[in-house]
Amino acid sequence: MSAENLWWTLGRGLDALDVVLFRLGDAQMTLALLLKLLLLLALVFWAAGAVRRWLLGAGLSRFDIDTGTRYAVAATARYLLLVLGVLMVLQNVGINLAALSVVAGAVGLGVGFGLQNVVSNFISGLIIMFERPIKVGDRVEVASVEGVVREISARRTTVVTSDNVAILIPNQRFILDNVVNLAYLDGPVRLRVAVGLPSGADAALVGQLLREAAHELPEVLREPAPQVLLRSLGGASQQFELAVWFQPQLTARDQLASALNLAVARRLEQAGVKPA
């Protein structure tokens, strides 16, 4: 290919960049302008993500701020940068924001037909980050799932169960459903374990055995002390209840309940007391 043909080909390629693809208000969207728009938007998203990662790392680690607050601040900063960055990019490429009203109307129509959940989860995520009913590190129970909150993002919250399984829960479930936050009050919580024994069992002996079983486990707090309650008396059986206190941030409720049941069964067997 001669130099003349090469320059002619390059000229045709450059001319193609000036072809008007569509109009958006008064702006003529050419291929070159569209490529510039996509490049700048990609740069905005990358920069917002980089700022979020920096805040989670070196940016906020020097301050005495808990993990949940760091995540909330970092996520809020990312969203603000995204909004401001997108607006600046649109103005930079000459798009009149008033002309986007048509696009906004189309988006609103899409929301009405299929994006309600997406928008609802996004708004719920903002509510969670600002009101902070839950935060990263809390042990929660929601939608029949118990685990530790690992991450709160724009549309979903990641909860890691005791089996080390990550459950992705839509944010609106934390706003609309009943949520048990075992760490909300930042203190110990109580676990109750039911024990059924035949009628006529020595209540004093049973109480001693259940308390001894509770004291076997290091997860059970000494203060407040474990309690044994006799819930029902008479009939073919007696219903006792062992109530213990533990730190939910350190111990999973189901694991502690299982350990208590095993310890109680072992103590009763050693004492010759058979469960009902």
PDB file of C-alpha atoms in Angstrom:
ATOM      1  CA  MET A   1       0.000   0.000   0.000  1.00  0.00           C
ATOM      2  CA  SER A   2       1.409   3.363  -1.032  1.00  0.00           C
ATOM      3  CA  ALA A   3       1.717   6.299   1.333  1.00  0.00           C
ATOM      4  CA  GLU A   4      -1.055   8.092  -0.538  1.00  0.00           C
ATOM      5  CA  ASN A   5      -3.460   5.179  -0.095  1.00  0.00           C
ATOM      6  CA  LEU A   6      -2.499   4.872   3.564  1.00  0.00           C
ATOM      7  CA  TRP A   7      -3.287   8.504   4.261  1.00  0.00           C
ATOM      8  CA  TRP A   8      -6.557   8.184   2.328  1.00  0.00           C
ATOM      9  CA  THR A   9      -7.564   5.168   4.443  1.00  0.00           C
ATOM     10  CA  LEU A  10      -6.669   6.939   7.672  1.00  0.00           C
ATOM     11  CA  GLY A  11      -8.633   9.966   6.544  1.00  0.00           C
ATOM     12  CA  ARG A  12     -11.709   7.841   5.872  1.00  0.00           C
ATOM     13  CA  GLY A  13     -11.349   6.255   9.325  1.00  0.00           C
ATOM     14  CA  LEU A  14     -11.094   9.642  11.010  1.00  0.00           C
ATOM     15  CA  ASP A  15     -14.090  10.895   9.061  1.00  0.00           C
ATOM     16  CA  ALA A  16     -16.089   7.951  10.419  1.00  0.00           C
ATOM     17  CA  LEU A  17     -15.471   9.260  13.940  1.00  0.00           C
ATOM     18  CA  ASP A  18     -17.373  12.425  13.033  1.00  0.00           C
ATOM     19  CA  VAL A  19     -20.487  10.601  11.856  1.00  0.00           C
ATOM     20  CA  VAL A  20     -23.507  11.692  13.905  1.00  0.00           C
ATOM     21  CA  LEU A  21     -25.044   8.634  15.555  1.00  0.00           C
ATOM     22  CA  PHE A  22     -27.963  10.367  17.270  1.00  0.00           C
ATOM     23  CA  ARG A  23     -28.967  13.641  18.855  1.00  0.00           C
ATOM     24  CA  LEU A  24     -29.512  14.255  22.542  1.00  0.00           C
ATOM     25  CA  GLY A  25     -31.157  17.632  22.875  1.00  0.00           C
ATOM     26  CA  ASP A  26     -28.872  20.145  21.178  1.00  0.00           C
ATOM     27  CA  ALA A  27     -25.866  17.813  21.303  1.00  0.00           C
ATOM     28  CA  GLN A  28     -24.839  15.740  18.301  1.00  0.00           C
ATOM     29  CA  MET A  29     -23.514  12.403  19.507  1.00  0.00           C
ATOM     30  CA  THR A  30     -20.732  11.360  17.145  1.00  0.00           C
ATOM     31  CA  LEU A  31     -18.711   8.170  17.377  1.00  0.00           C
ATOM     32  CA  ALA A  32     -15.717  10.134  18.683  1.00  0.00           C
ATOM     33  CA  LEU A  33     -17.847  11.855  21.320  1.00  0.00           C
ATOM     34  CA  LEU A  34     -19.397   8.531  22.346  1.00  0.00           C
ATOM     35  CA  LEU A  35     -15.958   6.954  22.767  1.00  0.00           C
ATOM     36  CA  LYS A  36     -14.830   9.953  24.818  1.00  0.00           C
ATOM     37  CA  LEU A  37     -17.958   9.678  26.976  1.00  0.00           C
ATOM     38  CA  LEU A  38     -17.415   5.972  27.647  1.00  0.00           C
ATOM     39  CA  LEU A  39     -13.730   6.507  28.442  1.00  0.00           C
ATOM     40  CA  LEU A  40     -14.435   9.321  30.897  1.00  0.00           C
ATOM     41  CA  LEU A  41     -17.224   7.356  32.591  1.00  0.00           C
ATOM     42  CA  ALA A  42     -14.922   4.360  32.991  1.00  0.00           C
ATOM     43  CA  LEU A  43     -12.324   6.677  34.536  1.00  0.00           C
ATOM     44  CA  VAL A  44     -14.922   8.070  36.966  1.00  0.00           C
ATOM     45  CA  PHE A  45     -15.985   4.582  38.099  1.00  0.00           C
ATOM     46  CA  TRP A  46     -12.358   3.509  38.514  1.00  0.00           C
ATOM     47  CA  ALA A  47     -11.488   6.640  40.515  1.00  0.00           C
ATOM     48  CA  ALA A  48     -14.538   6.253  42.781  1.00  0.00           C
ATOM     49  CA  GLY A  49     -13.624   2.619  43.458  1.00  0.00           C
ATOM     50  CA  ALA A  50     -10.005   3.559  44.144  1.00  0.00           C
ATOM     51  CA  VAL A  51     -11.075   6.219  46.668  1.00  0.00           C
ATOM     52  CA  ARG A  52     -13.342   3.690  48.408  1.00  0.00           C
ATOM     53  CA  ARG A  53     -10.509   1.156  48.661  1.00  0.00           C
ATOM     54  CA  TRP A  54      -8.119   3.819  49.967  1.00  0.00           C
ATOM     55  CA  LEU A  55     -10.588   4.947  52.635  1.00  0.00           C
ATOM     56  CA  LEU A  56     -11.153   1.357  53.774  1.00  0.00           C
ATOM     57  CA  GLY A  57      -7.410   0.851  53.956  1.00  0.00           C
ATOM     58  CA  ALA A  58      -4.952   3.597  54.822  1.00  0.00           C
ATOM     59  CA  GLY A  59      -7.390   6.510  54.707  1.00  0.00           C
ATOM     60  CA  LEU A  60      -9.498   5.720  57.779  1.00  0.00           C
ATOM     61  CA  SER A  61      -7.367   3.120  59.546  1.00  0.00           C
ATOM     62  CA  ARG A  62      -5.436   5.871  61.357  1.00  0.00           C
ATOM     63  CA  PHE A  63      -8.618   7.015  63.111  1.00  0.00           C
ATOM     64  CA  ASP A  64     -10.368   5.250  65.963  1.00  0.00           C
ATOM     65  CA  ILE A  65     -13.392   4.256  63.857  1.00  0.00           C
ATOM     66  CA  ASP A  66     -15.140   0.895  63.927  1.00  0.00           C
ATOM     67  CA  THR A  67     -15.344  -1.260  60.807  1.00  0.00           C
ATOM     68  CA  GLY A  68     -19.011  -0.532  60.130  1.00  0.00           C
ATOM     69  CA  THR A  69     -18.455   3.229  60.152  1.00  0.00           C
ATOM     70  CA  ARG A  70     -15.482   2.905  57.795  1.00  0.00           C
ATOM     71  CA  TYR A  71     -17.612   0.952  55.313  1.00  0.00           C
ATOM     72  CA  ALA A  72     -20.429   3.508  55.533  1.00  0.00           C
ATOM     73  CA  VAL A  73     -18.093   6.482  54.997  1.00  0.00           C
ATOM     74  CA  ALA A  74     -16.264   4.768  52.132  1.00  0.00           C
ATOM     75  CA  ALA A  75     -19.499   3.754  50.382  1.00  0.00           C
ATOM     76  CA  THR A  76     -21.008   7.231  50.768  1.00  0.00           C
ATOM     77  CA  ALA A  77     -17.859   8.847  49.367  1.00  0.00           C
ATOM     78  CA  ARG A  78     -17.964   6.485  46.381  1.00  0.00           C
ATOM     79  CA  TYR A  79     -21.594   7.319  45.576  1.00  0.00           C
ATOM     80  CA  LEU A  80     -20.966  11.067  45.849  1.00  0.00           C
ATOM     81  CA  LEU A  81     -17.951  10.843  43.557  1.00  0.00           C
ATOM     82  CA  LEU A  82     -19.939   8.789  41.055  1.00  0.00           C
ATOM     83  CA  VAL A  83     -22.797  11.305  40.940  1.00  0.00           C
ATOM     84  CA  LEU A  84     -20.519  14.347  40.699  1.00  0.00           C
ATOM     85  CA  GLY A  85     -18.220  12.632  38.214  1.00  0.00           C
ATOM     86  CA  VAL A  86     -21.049  11.570  35.900  1.00  0.00           C
ATOM     87  CA  LEU A  87     -22.526  15.091  35.932  1.00  0.00           C
ATOM     88  CA  MET A  88     -19.129  16.632  35.135  1.00  0.00           C
ATOM     89  CA  VAL A  89     -18.519  14.155  32.311  1.00  0.00           C
ATOM     90  CA  LEU A  90     -21.908  14.880  30.740  1.00  0.00           C
ATOM     91  CA  GLN A  91     -21.238  18.611  30.855  1.00  0.00           C
ATOM     92  CA  ASN A  92     -17.720  18.090  29.496  1.00  0.00           C
ATOM     93  CA  VAL A  93     -18.956  16.336  26.374  1.00  0.00           C
ATOM     94  CA  GLY A  94     -21.588  19.028  25.815  1.00  0.00           C
ATOM     95  CA  ILE A  95     -24.722  17.162  26.856  1.00  0.00           C
ATOM     96  CA  ASN A  96     -27.390  19.470  28.258  1.00  0.00           C
ATOM     97  CA  LEU A  97     -28.703  17.909  31.452  1.00  0.00           C
ATOM     98  CA  ALA A  98     -32.170  19.272  30.722  1.00  0.00           C
ATOM     99  CA  ALA A  99     -32.193  17.129  27.600  1.00  0.00           C
ATOM    100  CA  LEU A 100     -31.940  14.051  29.769  1.00  0.00           C
ATOM    101  CA  SER A 101     -35.547  14.490  30.892  1.00  0.00           C
ATOM    102  CA  VAL A 102     -36.645  12.233  28.034  1.00  0.00           C
ATOM    103  CA  VAL A 103     -34.173   9.577  29.124  1.00  0.00           C
ATOM    104  CA  ALA A 104     -35.306   9.980  32.730  1.00  0.00           C
ATOM    105  CA  GLY A 105     -38.891   9.415  31.609  1.00  0.00           C
ATOM    106  CA  ALA A 106     -37.892   6.213  29.840  1.00  0.00           C
ATOM    107  CA  VAL A 107     -36.010   5.051  32.916  1.00  0.00           C
ATOM    108  CA  GLY A 108     -39.061   5.808  35.042  1.00  0.00           C
ATOM    109  CA  LEU A 109     -41.171   3.666  32.722  1.00  0.00           C
ATOM    110  CA  GLY A 110     -38.633   0.861  33.079  1.00  0.00           C
ATOM    111  CA  VAL A 111     -38.766   1.189  36.840  1.00  0.00           C
ATOM    112  CA  GLY A 112     -42.520   0.833  36.719  1.00  0.00           C
ATOM    113  CA  PHE A 113     -42.275  -2.435  34.788  1.00  0.00           C
ATOM    114  CA  GLY A 114     -39.265  -4.224  36.141  1.00  0.00           C
ATOM    115  CA  LEU A 115     -36.758  -2.197  38.116  1.00  0.00           C
ATOM    116  CA  GLN A 116     -38.735  -1.637  41.313  1.00  0.00           C
ATOM    117  CA  ASN A 117     -36.664  -4.152  43.253  1.00  0.00           C
ATOM    118  CA  VAL A 118     -33.372  -2.706  42.003  1.00  0.00           C
ATOM    119  CA  VAL A 119     -34.321   0.827  43.041  1.00  0.00           C
ATOM    120  CA  SER A 120     -35.847  -0.395  46.309  1.00  0.00           C
ATOM    121  CA  ASN A 121     -32.673  -2.295  47.197  1.00  0.00           C
ATOM    122  CA  PHE A 122     -30.510   0.716  46.329  1.00  0.00           C
ATOM    123  CA  ILE A 123     -32.564   3.087  48.497  1.00  0.00           C
ATOM    124  CA  SER A 124     -32.627   0.490  51.282  1.00  0.00           C
ATOM    125  CA  GLY A 125     -28.835   0.304  51.060  1.00  0.00           C
ATOM    126  CA  LEU A 126     -28.588   4.063  51.576  1.00  0.00           C
ATOM    127  CA  ILE A 127     -30.943   3.841  54.568  1.00  0.00           C
ATOM    128  CA  ILE A 128     -28.827   1.068  56.078  1.00  0.00           C
ATOM    129  CA  MET A 129     -25.630   3.065  55.621  1.00  0.00           C
ATOM    130  CA  PHE A 130     -27.017   6.251  57.164  1.00  0.00           C
ATOM    131  CA  GLU A 131     -29.311   4.889  59.894  1.00  0.00           C
ATOM    132  CA  ARG A 132     -27.035   1.887  60.530  1.00  0.00           C
ATOM    133  CA  PRO A 133     -29.544  -0.637  61.926  1.00  0.00           C
ATOM    134  CA  ILE A 134     -26.859  -3.153  61.016  1.00  0.00           C
ATOM    135  CA  LYS A 135     -23.160  -2.730  60.348  1.00  0.00           C
ATOM    136  CA  VAL A 136     -20.225  -4.817  59.211  1.00  0.00           C
ATOM    137  CA  GLY A 137     -19.274  -7.307  61.912  1.00  0.00           C
ATOM    138  CA  ASP A 138     -22.767  -7.625  63.429  1.00  0.00           C
ATOM    139  CA  ARG A 139     -24.278 -11.079  63.897  1.00  0.00           C
ATOM    140  CA  VAL A 140     -27.810 -10.959  62.532  1.00  0.00           C
ATOM    141  CA  GLU A 141     -30.808 -13.176  61.858  1.00  0.00           C
ATOM    142  CA  VAL A 142     -32.903 -12.328  58.792  1.00  0.00           C
ATOM    143  CA  ALA A 143     -34.893 -14.390  56.296  1.00  0.00           C
ATOM    144  CA  SER A 144     -34.093 -17.614  58.213  1.00  0.00           C
ATOM    145  CA  VAL A 145     -30.369 -16.867  57.885  1.00  0.00           C
ATOM    146  CA  GLU A 146     -27.996 -16.285  60.800  1.00  0.00           C
ATOM    147  CA  GLY A 147     -24.483 -15.048  60.256  1.00  0.00           C
ATOM    148  CA  VAL A 148     -22.027 -12.173  60.418  1.00  0.00           C
ATOM    149  CA  VAL A 149     -22.418  -9.153  58.148  1.00  0.00           C
ATOM    150  CA  ARG A 150     -19.347  -9.126  55.907  1.00  0.00           C
ATOM    151  CA  GLU A 151     -20.198  -6.348  53.435  1.00  0.00           C
ATOM    152  CA  ILE A 152     -22.958  -3.812  52.760  1.00  0.00           C
ATOM    153  CA  SER A 153     -23.121  -2.676  49.135  1.00  0.00           C
ATOM    154  CA  ALA A 154     -25.573  -0.600  47.122  1.00  0.00           C
ATOM    155  CA  ARG A 155     -28.067  -3.398  46.398  1.00  0.00           C
ATOM    156  CA  ARG A 156     -27.278  -6.320  48.679  1.00  0.00           C
ATOM    157  CA  THR A 157     -25.678  -7.281  51.977  1.00  0.00           C
ATOM    158  CA  THR A 158     -23.318 -10.236  52.335  1.00  0.00           C
ATOM    159  CA  VAL A 159     -23.882 -12.388  55.421  1.00  0.00           C
ATOM    160  CA  VAL A 160     -21.441 -15.222  56.188  1.00  0.00           C
ATOM    161  CA  THR A 161     -22.956 -18.150  58.098  1.00  0.00           C
ATOM    162  CA  SER A 162     -21.279 -20.469  60.589  1.00  0.00           C
ATOM    163  CA  ASP A 163     -20.675 -22.879  57.686  1.00  0.00           C
ATOM    164  CA  ASN A 164     -18.534 -20.182  55.993  1.00  0.00           C
ATOM    165  CA  VAL A 165     -21.180 -19.778  53.293  1.00  0.00           C
ATOM    166  CA  ALA A 166     -21.765 -16.274  51.940  1.00  0.00           C
ATOM    167  CA  ILE A 167     -25.472 -15.425  51.594  1.00  0.00           C
ATOM    168  CA  LEU A 168     -26.304 -12.401  49.420  1.00  0.00           C
ATOM    169  CA  ILE A 169     -29.441 -10.806  50.871  1.00  0.00           C
ATOM    170  CA  PRO A 170     -31.262  -7.928  49.103  1.00  0.00           C
ATOM    171  CA  ASN A 171     -31.066  -4.766  51.181  1.00  0.00           C
ATOM    172  CA  GLN A 172     -34.836  -4.279  51.274  1.00  0.00           C
ATOM    173  CA  ARG A 173     -35.162  -7.420  53.419  1.00  0.00           C
ATOM    174  CA  PHE A 174     -33.336  -5.556  56.205  1.00  0.00           C
ATOM    175  CA  ILE A 175     -35.860  -2.706  55.963  1.00  0.00           C
ATOM    176  CA  LEU A 176     -39.131  -4.587  55.408  1.00  0.00           C
ATOM    177  CA  ASP A 177     -38.555  -7.792  57.402  1.00  0.00           C
ATOM    178  CA  ASN A 178     -38.027  -8.337  61.101  1.00  0.00           C
ATOM    179  CA  VAL A 179     -34.278  -8.391  61.705  1.00  0.00           C
ATOM    180  CA  VAL A 180     -32.623  -9.752  64.835  1.00  0.00           C
ATOM    181  CA  ASN A 181     -29.335  -7.921  65.414  1.00  0.00           C
ATOM    182  CA  LEU A 182     -27.554  -9.777  68.186  1.00  0.00           C
ATOM    183  CA  ALA A 183     -24.838  -7.116  68.359  1.00  0.00           C
ATOM    184  CA  TYR A 184     -27.050  -4.002  68.215  1.00  0.00           C
ATOM    185  CA  LEU A 185     -26.784  -3.244  71.934  1.00  0.00           C
ATOM    186  CA  ASP A 186     -23.080  -4.140  71.978  1.00  0.00           C
ATOM    187  CA  GLY A 187     -23.460  -6.549  74.891  1.00  0.00           C
ATOM    188  CA  PRO A 188     -24.132 -10.174  75.787  1.00  0.00           C
ATOM    189  CA  VAL A 189     -27.355 -11.929  74.818  1.00  0.00           C
ATOM    190  CA  ARG A 190     -29.178 -14.831  76.418  1.00  0.00           C
ATOM    191  CA  LEU A 191     -29.678 -18.307  74.994  1.00  0.00           C
ATOM    192  CA  ARG A 192     -32.381 -20.626  76.307  1.00  0.00           C
ATOM    193  CA  VAL A 193     -32.186 -24.424  76.020  1.00  0.00           C
ATOM    194  CA  ALA A 194     -35.200 -26.600  76.903  1.00  0.00           C
ATOM    195  CA  VAL A 195     -34.648 -29.854  78.819  1.00  0.00           C
ATOM    196  CA  GLY A 196     -37.460 -32.371  79.278  1.00  0.00           C
ATOM    197  CA  LEU A 197     -37.219 -34.908  82.145  1.00  0.00           C
ATOM    198  CA  PRO A 198     -39.593 -37.551  83.510  1.00  0.00           C
ATOM    199  CA  SER A 199     -42.008 -36.539  86.232  1.00  0.00           C
ATOM    200  CA  GLY A 200     -40.533 -37.081  89.676  1.00  0.00           C
ATOM    201  CA  ALA A 201     -36.968 -36.079  88.808  1.00  0.00           C
ATOM    202  CA  ASP A 202     -35.107 -34.324  91.626  1.00  0.00           C
ATOM    203  CA  ALA A 203     -35.449 -30.652  90.659  1.00  0.00           C
ATOM    204  CA  ALA A 204     -32.560 -29.519  92.880  1.00  0.00           C
ATOM    205  CA  LEU A 205     -30.228 -32.156  91.423  1.00  0.00           C
ATOM    206  CA  VAL A 206     -31.289 -31.326  87.891  1.00  0.00           C
ATOM    207  CA  GLY A 207     -30.633 -27.633  88.485  1.00  0.00           C
ATOM    208  CA  GLN A 208     -27.152 -28.393  89.780  1.00  0.00           C
ATOM    209  CA  LEU A 209     -26.377 -30.666  86.819  1.00  0.00           C
ATOM    210  CA  LEU A 210     -27.555 -28.101  84.269  1.00  0.00           C
ATOM    211  CA  ARG A 211     -25.492 -25.320  85.841  1.00  0.00           C
ATOM    212  CA  GLU A 212     -22.429 -27.571  85.896  1.00  0.00           C
ATOM    213  CA  ALA A 213     -22.983 -28.359  82.216  1.00  0.00           C
ATOM    214  CA  ALA A 214     -23.135 -24.642  81.422  1.00  0.00           C
ATOM    215  CA  HIS A 215     -19.922 -23.921  83.344  1.00  0.00           C
ATOM    216  CA  GLU A 216     -18.090 -26.530  81.242  1.00  0.00           C
ATOM    217  CA  LEU A 217     -18.235 -24.280  78.197  1.00  0.00           C
ATOM    218  CA  PRO A 218     -15.826 -21.328  77.952  1.00  0.00           C
ATOM    219  CA  GLU A 219     -18.264 -19.492  75.657  1.00  0.00           C
ATOM    220  CA  VAL A 220     -20.798 -19.202  78.500  1.00  0.00           C
ATOM    221  CA  LEU A 221     -20.291 -16.066  80.584  1.00  0.00           C
ATOM    222  CA  ARG A 222     -19.879 -16.404  84.332  1.00  0.00           C
ATOM    223  CA  GLU A 223     -21.631 -13.073  84.845  1.00  0.00           C
ATOM    224  CA  PRO A 224     -24.564 -12.920  84.419  1.00  0.00           C
ATOM    225  CA  ALA A 225     -24.617 -16.428  85.835  1.00  0.00           C
ATOM    226  CA  PRO A 226     -26.474 -19.298  84.131  1.00  0.00           C
ATOM    227  CA  GLN A 227     -30.020 -19.852  85.370  1.00  0.00           C
ATOM    228  CA  VAL A 228     -32.178 -22.972  85.570  1.00  0.00           C
ATOM    229  CA  LEU A 229     -35.941 -22.503  85.408  1.00  0.00           C
ATOM    230  CA  LEU A 230     -38.662 -25.093  85.973  1.00  0.00           C
ATOM    231  CA  ARG A 231     -41.192 -24.192  83.296  1.00  0.00           C
ATOM    232  CA  SER A 232     -43.838 -26.848  83.929  1.00  0.00           C
ATOM    233  CA  LEU A 233     -44.563 -29.392  86.648  1.00  0.00           C
ATOM    234  CA  GLY A 234     -46.956 -32.308  86.660  1.00  0.00           C
ATOM    235  CA  GLY A 235     -48.143 -34.799  84.110  1.00  0.00           C
ATOM    236  CA  ALA A 236     -45.745 -37.260  82.536  1.00  0.00           C
ATOM    237  CA  SER A 237     -42.782 -34.890  82.337  1.00  0.00           C
ATOM    238  CA  GLN A 238     -41.139 -31.814  83.785  1.00  0.00           C
ATOM    239  CA  GLN A 239     -39.853 -29.046  81.540  1.00  0.00           C
ATOM    240  CA  PHE A 240     -36.672 -27.285  82.632  1.00  0.00           C
ATOM    241  CA  GLU A 241     -34.960 -24.409  80.880  1.00  0.00           C
ATOM    242  CA  LEU A 242     -31.263 -23.576  80.984  1.00  0.00           C
ATOM    243  CA  ALA A 243     -30.588 -19.893  80.263  1.00  0.00           C
ATOM    244  CA  VAL A 244     -27.028 -18.713  79.642  1.00  0.00           C
ATOM    245  CA  TRP A 245     -25.399 -15.493  78.463  1.00  0.00           C
ATOM    246  CA  PHE A 246     -22.806 -15.253  75.690  1.00  0.00           C
ATOM    247  CA  GLN A 247     -21.133 -12.758  73.361  1.00  0.00           C
ATOM    248  CA  PRO A 248     -22.783 -13.015  69.899  1.00  0.00           C
ATOM    249  CA  GLN A 249     -19.771 -11.445  68.166  1.00  0.00           C
ATOM    250  CA  LEU A 250     -17.607 -14.366  69.291  1.00  0.00           C
ATOM    251  CA  THR A 251     -19.970 -17.343  69.294  1.00  0.00           C
ATOM    252  CA  ALA A 252     -22.670 -18.596  66.940  1.00  0.00           C
ATOM    253  CA  ARG A 253     -26.004 -19.240  68.641  1.00  0.00           C
ATOM    254  CA  ASP A 254     -26.642 -22.636  66.991  1.00  0.00           C
ATOM    255  CA  GLN A 255     -23.161 -23.919  67.805  1.00  0.00           C
ATOM    256  CA  LEU A 256     -23.490 -22.899  71.449  1.00  0.00           C
ATOM    257  CA  ALA A 257     -26.958 -24.487  71.685  1.00  0.00           C
ATOM    258  CA  SER A 258     -25.571 -27.764  70.351  1.00  0.00           C
ATOM    259  CA  ALA A 259     -22.628 -27.670  72.753  1.00  0.00           C
ATOM    260  CA  LEU A 260     -24.988 -27.027  75.671  1.00  0.00           C
ATOM    261  CA  ASN A 261     -27.243 -29.930  74.691  1.00  0.00           C
ATOM    262  CA  LEU A 262     -24.251 -32.269  74.519  1.00  0.00           C
ATOM    263  CA  ALA A 263     -22.921 -31.082  77.885  1.00  0.00           C
ATOM    264  CA  VAL A 264     -26.356 -31.456  79.504  1.00  0.00           C
ATOM    265  CA  ALA A 265     -26.839 -34.951  78.069  1.00  0.00           C
ATOM    266  CA  ARG A 266     -23.414 -35.976  79.344  1.00  0.00           C
ATOM    267  CA  ARG A 267     -24.081 -34.657  82.874  1.00  0.00           C
ATOM    268  CA  LEU A 268     -27.514 -36.299  83.073  1.00  0.00           C
ATOM    269  CA  GLU A 269     -26.139 -39.624  81.872  1.00  0.00           C
ATOM    270  CA  GLN A 270     -23.342 -39.548  84.444  1.00  0.00           C
ATOM    271  CA  ALA A 271     -25.897 -38.865  87.196  1.00  0.00           C
ATOM    272  CA  GLY A 272     -28.226 -41.600  85.973  1.00  0.00           C
ATOM    273  CA  VAL A 273     -31.015 -39.190  85.038  1.00  0.00           C
ATOM    274  CA  LYS A 274     -32.790 -40.147  81.825  1.00  0.00           C
ATOM    275  CA  PRO A 275     -34.393 -37.460  79.636  1.00  0.00           C
ATOM    276  CA  ALA A 276     -38.114 -37.675  78.923  1.00  0.00           C
TER     277      ALA A 276
END
